[in-house]
Amino acid sequence: MCSSDLLRINDGHGDNGKHLELAALFADLSMGNSQVDVRILDMLVHVFASQFKVSGGLNSSLDVICMLARRGLFPSLRTGVFVLSSLVKANELHKSYEAFDILCSGFVPDVFMFSIAINAYCKGRRVEDAMRLFQKMEEMGVAPNVVTYNNIIHGLCENHNVEEAFEFKEKMVNNGVKPSIVTYSTLI
């Protein structure tokens, strides 16, 4: 297939499954070369998410990630963070939960990805899920940062669990993480 065929497959509208055809084509071309796999997948995800926003780029990106994950191909951690963050910023919380689960089957999340997922759960008023994810994060040896703690504290305060939020702030201090102005303004 020549490059004009690739352009015809993805005409910029991201509809009718053409984005999946393009992703499948690249996946077939890159089989056996893991460095190429990651770079191509990262490029596809970024192009769909950033260039085709009007026509559902985030949905197209998630479709591509799901389809390629079924083939055992995953984006880089950096691209995973980008997609998850974009979904949360777009208030696509249920899709962000799905994306997090899919991405975690391809690599171990870092503190940034965990913090974004915890934020999504808190925004969706699923603070118990956020707390479980926080615990899983610690069990995996990923040290929470001030943003991670602030997300939980904010979620607890939003759910009127102010006492528990103060206890969580103490846990933060006891674990050597210095509270920020955001921490204190959330607790006020």
N, C-alpha and C. Protein backbone atom coordinates (compact mmCIF):
# COMPACT_ATOMS: atom_id res chain seq x y z
N MET A 1 0.85 -1.18 0.00
CA MET A 1 0.00 0.00 0.00
C MET A 1 0.89 1.23 0.00
N CYS A 2 0.60 2.20 -0.87
CA CYS A 2 1.44 3.40 -0.96
C CYS A 2 0.90 4.50 -0.05
N SER A 3 1.66 5.58 0.04
CA SER A 3 1.28 6.64 0.97
C SER A 3 -0.04 7.30 0.58
N SER A 4 -0.38 7.35 -0.71
CA SER A 4 -1.68 7.94 -1.07
C SER A 4 -2.83 7.08 -0.54
N ASP A 5 -2.63 5.76 -0.44
CA ASP A 5 -3.64 4.89 0.16
C ASP A 5 -3.81 5.20 1.64
N LEU A 6 -2.67 5.48 2.31
CA LEU A 6 -2.75 5.83 3.73
C LEU A 6 -3.53 7.12 3.92
N LEU A 7 -3.30 8.09 3.05
CA LEU A 7 -4.01 9.36 3.16
C LEU A 7 -5.50 9.16 2.91
N ARG A 8 -5.86 8.28 1.98
CA ARG A 8 -7.25 8.03 1.69
C ARG A 8 -7.93 7.32 2.87
N ILE A 9 -7.19 6.42 3.54
CA ILE A 9 -7.75 5.72 4.71
C ILE A 9 -8.09 6.70 5.80
N ASN A 10 -7.18 7.64 6.06
CA ASN A 10 -7.44 8.62 7.12
C ASN A 10 -7.57 9.99 6.50
N ASP A 11 -8.78 10.38 6.16
CA ASP A 11 -9.02 11.66 5.51
C ASP A 11 -9.19 12.81 6.49
N GLY A 12 -8.89 12.57 7.78
CA GLY A 12 -8.97 13.63 8.78
C GLY A 12 -10.29 13.69 9.50
N HIS A 13 -11.22 12.85 9.12
CA HIS A 13 -12.53 12.89 9.79
C HIS A 13 -12.63 11.88 10.92
N GLY A 14 -11.81 10.87 10.95
CA GLY A 14 -11.81 9.93 12.06
C GLY A 14 -13.10 9.16 12.21
N ASP A 15 -13.90 9.07 11.15
CA ASP A 15 -15.18 8.38 11.27
C ASP A 15 -15.16 7.09 10.46
N ASN A 16 -16.22 6.35 10.59
CA ASN A 16 -16.40 5.10 9.85
C ASN A 16 -15.28 4.09 10.08
N GLY A 17 -14.61 4.18 11.19
CA GLY A 17 -13.59 3.19 11.52
C GLY A 17 -12.30 3.33 10.76
N LYS A 18 -12.14 4.41 10.00
CA LYS A 18 -10.92 4.57 9.20
C LYS A 18 -9.69 4.70 10.09
N HIS A 19 -9.85 5.30 11.27
CA HIS A 19 -8.72 5.42 12.18
C HIS A 19 -8.24 4.04 12.63
N LEU A 20 -9.17 3.11 12.77
CA LEU A 20 -8.79 1.76 13.16
C LEU A 20 -8.11 1.03 12.01
N GLU A 21 -8.55 1.29 10.79
CA GLU A 21 -7.89 0.70 9.63
C GLU A 21 -6.44 1.17 9.55
N LEU A 22 -6.24 2.46 9.76
CA LEU A 22 -4.90 3.02 9.73
C LEU A 22 -4.03 2.41 10.83
N ALA A 23 -4.57 2.32 12.03
CA ALA A 23 -3.82 1.74 13.15
C ALA A 23 -3.49 0.28 12.88
N ALA A 24 -4.44 -0.46 12.34
CA ALA A 24 -4.20 -1.88 12.03
C ALA A 24 -3.12 -2.02 10.97
N LEU A 25 -3.15 -1.14 9.98
CA LEU A 25 -2.13 -1.17 8.94
C LEU A 25 -0.74 -0.95 9.54
N PHE A 26 -0.61 0.08 10.38
CA PHE A 26 0.68 0.34 11.02
C PHE A 26 1.10 -0.81 11.93
N ALA A 27 0.15 -1.39 12.63
CA ALA A 27 0.46 -2.52 13.51
C ALA A 27 1.00 -3.68 12.69
N ASP A 28 0.37 -3.96 11.55
CA ASP A 28 0.84 -5.05 10.69
C ASP A 28 2.23 -4.76 10.14
N LEU A 29 2.49 -3.52 9.79
CA LEU A 29 3.79 -3.14 9.24
C LEU A 29 4.90 -3.21 10.28
N SER A 30 4.54 -3.00 11.53
CA SER A 30 5.57 -2.90 12.56
C SER A 30 5.78 -4.18 13.36
N MET A 31 5.05 -5.22 13.07
CA MET A 31 5.18 -6.46 13.85
C MET A 31 6.63 -6.94 13.86
N GLY A 32 7.09 -7.26 15.06
CA GLY A 32 8.43 -7.80 15.22
C GLY A 32 9.48 -6.77 15.56
N ASN A 33 9.17 -5.50 15.50
CA ASN A 33 10.13 -4.46 15.83
C ASN A 33 9.52 -3.58 16.91
N SER A 34 9.80 -3.91 18.17
CA SER A 34 9.11 -3.25 19.29
C SER A 34 9.39 -1.76 19.37
N GLN A 35 10.58 -1.31 18.96
CA GLN A 35 10.86 0.13 18.98
C GLN A 35 9.95 0.86 18.00
N VAL A 36 9.77 0.28 16.84
CA VAL A 36 8.89 0.89 15.85
C VAL A 36 7.46 0.86 16.34
N ASP A 37 7.06 -0.24 16.98
CA ASP A 37 5.70 -0.37 17.48
C ASP A 37 5.34 0.80 18.39
N VAL A 38 6.19 1.09 19.34
CA VAL A 38 5.89 2.14 20.32
C VAL A 38 5.88 3.51 19.64
N ARG A 39 6.85 3.77 18.80
CA ARG A 39 6.90 5.09 18.14
C ARG A 39 5.69 5.31 17.24
N ILE A 40 5.31 4.27 16.50
CA ILE A 40 4.15 4.40 15.62
C ILE A 40 2.88 4.57 16.43
N LEU A 41 2.71 3.78 17.45
CA LEU A 41 1.52 3.89 18.28
C LEU A 41 1.45 5.27 18.94
N ASP A 42 2.57 5.74 19.46
CA ASP A 42 2.60 7.07 20.07
C ASP A 42 2.19 8.13 19.05
N MET A 43 2.74 8.03 17.84
CA MET A 43 2.41 9.00 16.81
C MET A 43 0.92 8.97 16.48
N LEU A 44 0.37 7.78 16.28
CA LEU A 44 -1.06 7.66 15.96
C LEU A 44 -1.93 8.26 17.05
N VAL A 45 -1.63 7.91 18.28
CA VAL A 45 -2.44 8.40 19.40
C VAL A 45 -2.37 9.92 19.48
N HIS A 46 -1.16 10.48 19.38
CA HIS A 46 -1.02 11.93 19.46
C HIS A 46 -1.71 12.63 18.29
N VAL A 47 -1.59 12.08 17.09
CA VAL A 47 -2.24 12.70 15.94
C VAL A 47 -3.75 12.70 16.11
N PHE A 48 -4.32 11.56 16.47
CA PHE A 48 -5.77 11.50 16.63
C PHE A 48 -6.24 12.39 17.77
N ALA A 49 -5.52 12.42 18.86
CA ALA A 49 -5.96 13.20 20.02
C ALA A 49 -5.81 14.70 19.80
N SER A 50 -4.77 15.12 19.11
CA SER A 50 -4.51 16.55 19.00
C SER A 50 -4.96 17.16 17.69
N GLN A 51 -4.88 16.44 16.60
CA GLN A 51 -5.20 17.03 15.30
C GLN A 51 -6.67 16.92 14.91
N PHE A 52 -7.36 15.92 15.46
CA PHE A 52 -8.73 15.70 15.04
C PHE A 52 -9.70 15.86 16.20
N LYS A 53 -9.46 16.88 17.02
CA LYS A 53 -10.30 17.10 18.20
C LYS A 53 -11.77 17.29 17.83
N VAL A 54 -12.03 18.02 16.78
CA VAL A 54 -13.39 18.33 16.39
C VAL A 54 -14.16 17.07 16.04
N SER A 55 -13.47 16.11 15.46
CA SER A 55 -14.17 14.90 15.01
C SER A 55 -13.96 13.73 15.96
N GLY A 56 -13.79 14.00 17.23
CA GLY A 56 -13.71 12.92 18.20
C GLY A 56 -12.34 12.31 18.35
N GLY A 57 -11.32 13.14 18.32
CA GLY A 57 -9.95 12.64 18.38
C GLY A 57 -9.63 11.80 19.61
N LEU A 58 -10.14 12.21 20.77
CA LEU A 58 -9.89 11.43 21.98
C LEU A 58 -10.53 10.06 21.88
N ASN A 59 -11.74 10.02 21.36
CA ASN A 59 -12.40 8.72 21.18
C ASN A 59 -11.62 7.87 20.18
N SER A 60 -11.16 8.50 19.12
CA SER A 60 -10.36 7.76 18.13
C SER A 60 -9.08 7.25 18.75
N SER A 61 -8.43 8.07 19.57
CA SER A 61 -7.21 7.64 20.24
C SER A 61 -7.46 6.45 21.15
N LEU A 62 -8.55 6.51 21.89
CA LEU A 62 -8.89 5.41 22.78
C LEU A 62 -9.22 4.15 21.98
N ASP A 63 -9.92 4.32 20.86
CA ASP A 63 -10.21 3.18 19.98
C ASP A 63 -8.92 2.52 19.51
N VAL A 64 -7.96 3.35 19.11
CA VAL A 64 -6.68 2.84 18.61
C VAL A 64 -5.95 2.10 19.73
N ILE A 65 -5.93 2.68 20.91
CA ILE A 65 -5.25 2.03 22.04
C ILE A 65 -5.90 0.69 22.35
N CYS A 66 -7.23 0.65 22.37
CA CYS A 66 -7.94 -0.61 22.66
C CYS A 66 -7.63 -1.67 21.61
N MET A 67 -7.73 -1.28 20.35
CA MET A 67 -7.50 -2.23 19.26
C MET A 67 -6.08 -2.78 19.29
N LEU A 68 -5.11 -1.90 19.49
CA LEU A 68 -3.73 -2.36 19.50
C LEU A 68 -3.38 -3.12 20.77
N ALA A 69 -4.02 -2.77 21.88
CA ALA A 69 -3.79 -3.52 23.13
C ALA A 69 -4.21 -4.97 22.96
N ARG A 70 -5.29 -5.19 22.21
CA ARG A 70 -5.71 -6.57 21.94
C ARG A 70 -4.65 -7.33 21.15
N ARG A 71 -3.79 -6.62 20.46
CA ARG A 71 -2.68 -7.23 19.71
C ARG A 71 -1.39 -7.27 20.54
N GLY A 72 -1.49 -6.79 21.77
CA GLY A 72 -0.32 -6.80 22.65
C GLY A 72 0.60 -5.62 22.44
N LEU A 73 0.11 -4.56 21.77
CA LEU A 73 0.91 -3.36 21.52
C LEU A 73 0.39 -2.23 22.40
N PHE A 74 1.31 -1.48 22.99
CA PHE A 74 0.93 -0.41 23.90
C PHE A 74 1.77 0.83 23.63
N PRO A 75 1.21 2.00 23.89
CA PRO A 75 2.00 3.22 23.73
C PRO A 75 3.04 3.33 24.84
N SER A 76 3.86 4.34 24.73
CA SER A 76 4.83 4.61 25.79
C SER A 76 4.08 5.13 27.02
N LEU A 77 4.74 5.09 28.14
CA LEU A 77 4.17 5.63 29.38
C LEU A 77 3.83 7.11 29.19
N ARG A 78 4.71 7.84 28.53
CA ARG A 78 4.49 9.27 28.30
C ARG A 78 3.19 9.51 27.53
N THR A 79 2.95 8.72 26.50
CA THR A 79 1.73 8.86 25.72
C THR A 79 0.51 8.42 26.52
N GLY A 80 0.69 7.40 27.34
CA GLY A 80 -0.39 6.97 28.22
C GLY A 80 -0.81 8.09 29.16
N VAL A 81 0.16 8.79 29.72
CA VAL A 81 -0.12 9.92 30.60
C VAL A 81 -0.85 11.01 29.83
N PHE A 82 -0.40 11.27 28.61
CA PHE A 82 -1.03 12.29 27.76
C PHE A 82 -2.51 11.96 27.50
N VAL A 83 -2.79 10.74 27.12
CA VAL A 83 -4.16 10.34 26.81
C VAL A 83 -5.03 10.41 28.06
N LEU A 84 -4.53 9.85 29.15
CA LEU A 84 -5.31 9.85 30.39
C LEU A 84 -5.59 11.27 30.86
N SER A 85 -4.59 12.12 30.82
CA SER A 85 -4.76 13.52 31.21
C SER A 85 -5.76 14.23 30.30
N SER A 86 -5.68 13.98 29.01
CA SER A 86 -6.60 14.59 28.05
C SER A 86 -8.04 14.16 28.31
N LEU A 87 -8.23 12.89 28.62
CA LEU A 87 -9.58 12.39 28.91
C LEU A 87 -10.14 13.03 30.18
N VAL A 88 -9.32 13.15 31.20
CA VAL A 88 -9.79 13.75 32.45
C VAL A 88 -10.10 15.23 32.24
N LYS A 89 -9.23 15.94 31.52
CA LYS A 89 -9.48 17.36 31.24
C LYS A 89 -10.75 17.57 30.44
N ALA A 90 -11.08 16.61 29.57
CA ALA A 90 -12.31 16.69 28.77
C ALA A 90 -13.52 16.18 29.55
N ASN A 91 -13.30 15.82 30.80
CA ASN A 91 -14.34 15.29 31.68
C ASN A 91 -14.94 13.97 31.16
N GLU A 92 -14.11 13.22 30.45
CA GLU A 92 -14.49 11.89 29.96
C GLU A 92 -14.03 10.86 31.01
N LEU A 93 -14.63 10.94 32.18
CA LEU A 93 -14.13 10.18 33.32
C LEU A 93 -14.27 8.68 33.14
N HIS A 94 -15.41 8.21 32.65
CA HIS A 94 -15.58 6.76 32.47
C HIS A 94 -14.59 6.23 31.43
N LYS A 95 -14.33 7.01 30.41
CA LYS A 95 -13.34 6.60 29.41
C LYS A 95 -11.94 6.61 30.01
N SER A 96 -11.70 7.54 30.93
CA SER A 96 -10.38 7.57 31.57
C SER A 96 -10.16 6.35 32.45
N TYR A 97 -11.23 5.87 33.10
CA TYR A 97 -11.10 4.66 33.92
C TYR A 97 -10.75 3.47 33.01
N GLU A 98 -11.44 3.39 31.87
CA GLU A 98 -11.19 2.32 30.91
C GLU A 98 -9.76 2.41 30.37
N ALA A 99 -9.35 3.61 30.00
CA ALA A 99 -8.01 3.81 29.45
C ALA A 99 -6.94 3.41 30.48
N PHE A 100 -7.14 3.79 31.72
CA PHE A 100 -6.16 3.46 32.76
C PHE A 100 -6.01 1.95 32.89
N ASP A 101 -7.11 1.23 32.92
CA ASP A 101 -7.05 -0.23 33.03
C ASP A 101 -6.33 -0.85 31.84
N ILE A 102 -6.64 -0.38 30.66
CA ILE A 102 -6.00 -0.92 29.45
C ILE A 102 -4.51 -0.62 29.47
N LEU A 103 -4.16 0.61 29.76
CA LEU A 103 -2.75 1.01 29.75
C LEU A 103 -1.94 0.25 30.80
N CYS A 104 -2.54 0.00 31.95
CA CYS A 104 -1.83 -0.72 33.02
C CYS A 104 -1.54 -2.16 32.65
N SER A 105 -2.25 -2.69 31.67
CA SER A 105 -1.94 -4.05 31.23
C SER A 105 -0.71 -4.08 30.32
N GLY A 106 -0.24 -2.89 29.91
CA GLY A 106 0.93 -2.83 29.04
C GLY A 106 2.19 -2.34 29.71
N PHE A 107 2.05 -1.64 30.82
CA PHE A 107 3.22 -1.14 31.55
C PHE A 107 2.83 -0.77 32.97
N VAL A 108 3.83 -0.57 33.81
CA VAL A 108 3.60 -0.15 35.19
C VAL A 108 3.47 1.37 35.21
N PRO A 109 2.35 1.88 35.72
CA PRO A 109 2.17 3.34 35.76
C PRO A 109 3.16 4.01 36.71
N ASP A 110 3.47 5.26 36.41
CA ASP A 110 4.33 6.04 37.28
C ASP A 110 3.46 6.93 38.17
N VAL A 111 4.08 7.77 38.97
CA VAL A 111 3.35 8.63 39.91
C VAL A 111 2.42 9.57 39.17
N PHE A 112 2.82 10.03 37.98
CA PHE A 112 1.99 10.97 37.24
C PHE A 112 0.71 10.29 36.75
N MET A 113 0.84 9.09 36.20
CA MET A 113 -0.33 8.38 35.71
C MET A 113 -1.26 8.01 36.87
N PHE A 114 -0.69 7.54 37.97
CA PHE A 114 -1.51 7.23 39.14
C PHE A 114 -2.24 8.48 39.63
N SER A 115 -1.54 9.60 39.68
CA SER A 115 -2.15 10.84 40.17
C SER A 115 -3.30 11.28 39.29
N ILE A 116 -3.15 11.14 37.98
CA ILE A 116 -4.22 11.51 37.05
C ILE A 116 -5.42 10.59 37.24
N ALA A 117 -5.17 9.29 37.38
CA ALA A 117 -6.27 8.34 37.58
C ALA A 117 -6.97 8.60 38.91
N ILE A 118 -6.22 8.88 39.94
CA ILE A 118 -6.80 9.20 41.25
C ILE A 118 -7.65 10.47 41.15
N ASN A 119 -7.15 11.45 40.43
CA ASN A 119 -7.91 12.68 40.21
C ASN A 119 -9.23 12.39 39.49
N ALA A 120 -9.18 11.52 38.48
CA ALA A 120 -10.39 11.15 37.74
C ALA A 120 -11.43 10.52 38.67
N TYR A 121 -10.98 9.59 39.50
CA TYR A 121 -11.90 8.96 40.44
C TYR A 121 -12.50 9.99 41.40
N CYS A 122 -11.67 10.90 41.88
CA CYS A 122 -12.18 11.92 42.81
C CYS A 122 -13.15 12.86 42.11
N LYS A 123 -12.85 13.26 40.89
CA LYS A 123 -13.77 14.13 40.12
C LYS A 123 -15.10 13.43 39.89
N GLY A 124 -15.05 12.12 39.72
CA GLY A 124 -16.26 11.34 39.50
C GLY A 124 -16.95 10.91 40.78
N ARG A 125 -16.50 11.49 41.89
CA ARG A 125 -17.06 11.19 43.22
C ARG A 125 -16.92 9.71 43.59
N ARG A 126 -15.85 9.12 43.13
CA ARG A 126 -15.55 7.72 43.45
C ARG A 126 -14.30 7.70 44.34
N VAL A 127 -14.39 8.38 45.47
CA VAL A 127 -13.24 8.57 46.35
C VAL A 127 -12.75 7.23 46.92
N GLU A 128 -13.67 6.30 47.18
CA GLU A 128 -13.24 4.99 47.69
C GLU A 128 -12.35 4.29 46.67
N ASP A 129 -12.71 4.39 45.38
CA ASP A 129 -11.87 3.81 44.33
C ASP A 129 -10.52 4.52 44.27
N ALA A 130 -10.55 5.84 44.45
CA ALA A 130 -9.30 6.61 44.46
C ALA A 130 -8.40 6.17 45.62
N MET A 131 -9.00 5.93 46.77
CA MET A 131 -8.23 5.48 47.94
C MET A 131 -7.64 4.09 47.70
N ARG A 132 -8.43 3.21 47.07
CA ARG A 132 -7.91 1.87 46.75
C ARG A 132 -6.75 1.96 45.76
N LEU A 133 -6.88 2.84 44.79
CA LEU A 133 -5.81 3.02 43.81
C LEU A 133 -4.56 3.60 44.48
N PHE A 134 -4.77 4.53 45.41
CA PHE A 134 -3.65 5.09 46.17
C PHE A 134 -2.92 3.98 46.93
N GLN A 135 -3.69 3.10 47.56
CA GLN A 135 -3.09 1.98 48.31
C GLN A 135 -2.34 1.05 47.36
N LYS A 136 -2.93 0.75 46.22
CA LYS A 136 -2.27 -0.11 45.23
C LYS A 136 -0.96 0.52 44.76
N MET A 137 -1.00 1.82 44.57
CA MET A 137 0.18 2.56 44.16
C MET A 137 1.32 2.38 45.17
N GLU A 138 0.99 2.54 46.43
CA GLU A 138 2.00 2.37 47.49
C GLU A 138 2.50 0.93 47.53
N GLU A 139 1.58 -0.04 47.38
CA GLU A 139 1.97 -1.45 47.40
C GLU A 139 2.93 -1.79 46.26
N MET A 140 2.77 -1.08 45.13
CA MET A 140 3.63 -1.31 43.97
C MET A 140 4.96 -0.58 44.10
N GLY A 141 5.13 0.18 45.17
CA GLY A 141 6.39 0.88 45.39
C GLY A 141 6.50 2.22 44.69
N VAL A 142 5.37 2.73 44.21
CA VAL A 142 5.37 4.05 43.56
C VAL A 142 5.02 5.07 44.63
N ALA A 143 5.96 5.97 44.91
CA ALA A 143 5.79 6.95 45.98
C ALA A 143 4.87 8.08 45.54
N PRO A 144 3.79 8.31 46.29
CA PRO A 144 2.90 9.42 45.95
C PRO A 144 3.61 10.76 46.14
N ASN A 145 3.24 11.74 45.33
CA ASN A 145 3.80 13.08 45.48
C ASN A 145 2.72 14.02 46.03
N VAL A 146 3.03 15.30 46.12
CA VAL A 146 2.10 16.26 46.70
C VAL A 146 0.81 16.34 45.89
N VAL A 147 0.89 16.19 44.57
CA VAL A 147 -0.31 16.24 43.72
C VAL A 147 -1.21 15.05 44.03
N THR A 148 -0.62 13.88 44.20
CA THR A 148 -1.40 12.69 44.52
C THR A 148 -2.16 12.89 45.82
N TYR A 149 -1.45 13.33 46.85
CA TYR A 149 -2.10 13.57 48.14
C TYR A 149 -3.17 14.65 48.02
N ASN A 150 -2.87 15.73 47.30
CA ASN A 150 -3.85 16.81 47.16
C ASN A 150 -5.12 16.34 46.46
N ASN A 151 -4.97 15.46 45.48
CA ASN A 151 -6.16 14.93 44.80
C ASN A 151 -7.06 14.17 45.78
N ILE A 152 -6.45 13.34 46.61
CA ILE A 152 -7.22 12.58 47.60
C ILE A 152 -7.86 13.52 48.62
N ILE A 153 -7.08 14.46 49.12
CA ILE A 153 -7.58 15.41 50.12
C ILE A 153 -8.75 16.20 49.54
N HIS A 154 -8.62 16.65 48.32
CA HIS A 154 -9.70 17.39 47.67
C HIS A 154 -10.95 16.51 47.52
N GLY A 155 -10.74 15.28 47.08
CA GLY A 155 -11.87 14.35 46.93
C GLY A 155 -12.57 14.09 48.25
N LEU A 156 -11.80 13.92 49.30
CA LEU A 156 -12.40 13.69 50.62
C LEU A 156 -13.20 14.91 51.08
N CYS A 157 -12.64 16.10 50.88
CA CYS A 157 -13.35 17.32 51.28
C CYS A 157 -14.63 17.49 50.46
N GLU A 158 -14.57 17.22 49.18
CA GLU A 158 -15.76 17.33 48.32
C GLU A 158 -16.86 16.37 48.77
N ASN A 159 -16.48 15.25 49.36
CA ASN A 159 -17.45 14.27 49.85
C ASN A 159 -17.75 14.47 51.34
N HIS A 160 -17.38 15.64 51.85
CA HIS A 160 -17.67 16.02 53.23
C HIS A 160 -17.00 15.11 54.26
N ASN A 161 -15.86 14.58 53.91
CA ASN A 161 -15.05 13.77 54.83
C ASN A 161 -13.84 14.60 55.27
N VAL A 162 -14.11 15.73 55.85
CA VAL A 162 -13.06 16.68 56.20
C VAL A 162 -12.11 16.11 57.25
N GLU A 163 -12.66 15.41 58.22
CA GLU A 163 -11.80 14.81 59.26
C GLU A 163 -10.82 13.83 58.63
N GLU A 164 -11.32 13.00 57.73
CA GLU A 164 -10.44 12.04 57.04
C GLU A 164 -9.42 12.76 56.16
N ALA A 165 -9.82 13.90 55.59
CA ALA A 165 -8.89 14.68 54.78
C ALA A 165 -7.73 15.20 55.63
N PHE A 166 -8.03 15.67 56.84
CA PHE A 166 -6.97 16.12 57.76
C PHE A 166 -6.07 14.95 58.16
N GLU A 167 -6.66 13.79 58.38
CA GLU A 167 -5.86 12.61 58.70
C GLU A 167 -4.94 12.25 57.53
N PHE A 168 -5.45 12.41 56.33
CA PHE A 168 -4.65 12.10 55.15
C PHE A 168 -3.50 13.10 55.01
N LYS A 169 -3.76 14.36 55.38
CA LYS A 169 -2.69 15.36 55.37
C LYS A 169 -1.59 14.97 56.36
N GLU A 170 -1.99 14.44 57.51
CA GLU A 170 -1.00 13.98 58.49
C GLU A 170 -0.19 12.81 57.93
N LYS A 171 -0.86 11.90 57.25
CA LYS A 171 -0.17 10.78 56.61
C LYS A 171 0.85 11.31 55.61
N MET A 172 0.45 12.33 54.90
CA MET A 172 1.33 12.97 53.91
C MET A 172 2.60 13.48 54.58
N VAL A 173 2.44 14.21 55.66
CA VAL A 173 3.57 14.76 56.40
C VAL A 173 4.44 13.64 56.96
N ASN A 174 3.79 12.62 57.55
CA ASN A 174 4.53 11.50 58.13
C ASN A 174 5.32 10.73 57.07
N ASN A 175 4.87 10.77 55.81
CA ASN A 175 5.58 10.09 54.73
C ASN A 175 6.60 11.00 54.04
N GLY A 176 6.84 12.17 54.64
CA GLY A 176 7.90 13.05 54.13
C GLY A 176 7.51 13.90 52.94
N VAL A 177 6.22 14.02 52.67
CA VAL A 177 5.77 14.87 51.56
C VAL A 177 5.28 16.18 52.17
N LYS A 178 5.87 17.28 51.73
CA LYS A 178 5.56 18.59 52.28
C LYS A 178 4.26 19.12 51.68
N PRO A 179 3.29 19.46 52.54
CA PRO A 179 2.04 20.05 52.02
C PRO A 179 2.31 21.36 51.30
N SER A 180 1.49 21.64 50.31
CA SER A 180 1.64 22.87 49.52
C SER A 180 0.52 23.84 49.88
N ILE A 181 0.56 24.99 49.25
CA ILE A 181 -0.50 25.98 49.44
C ILE A 181 -1.84 25.40 49.00
N VAL A 182 -1.81 24.54 47.99
CA VAL A 182 -3.03 23.88 47.52
C VAL A 182 -3.59 22.96 48.61
N THR A 183 -2.71 22.26 49.29
CA THR A 183 -3.14 21.38 50.38
C THR A 183 -3.91 22.17 51.42
N TYR A 184 -3.29 23.27 51.86
CA TYR A 184 -3.91 24.06 52.93
C TYR A 184 -5.17 24.77 52.47
N SER A 185 -5.19 25.28 51.24
CA SER A 185 -6.39 25.97 50.77
C SER A 185 -7.54 24.99 50.57
N THR A 186 -7.24 23.76 50.23
CA THR A 186 -8.27 22.73 50.10
C THR A 186 -8.88 22.41 51.46
N LEU A 187 -8.04 22.35 52.46
CA LEU A 187 -8.51 22.01 53.81
C LEU A 187 -9.28 23.14 54.49
N ILE A 188 -9.07 24.35 54.03
CA ILE A 188 -9.77 25.50 54.61
C ILE A 188 -11.14 25.51 54.07
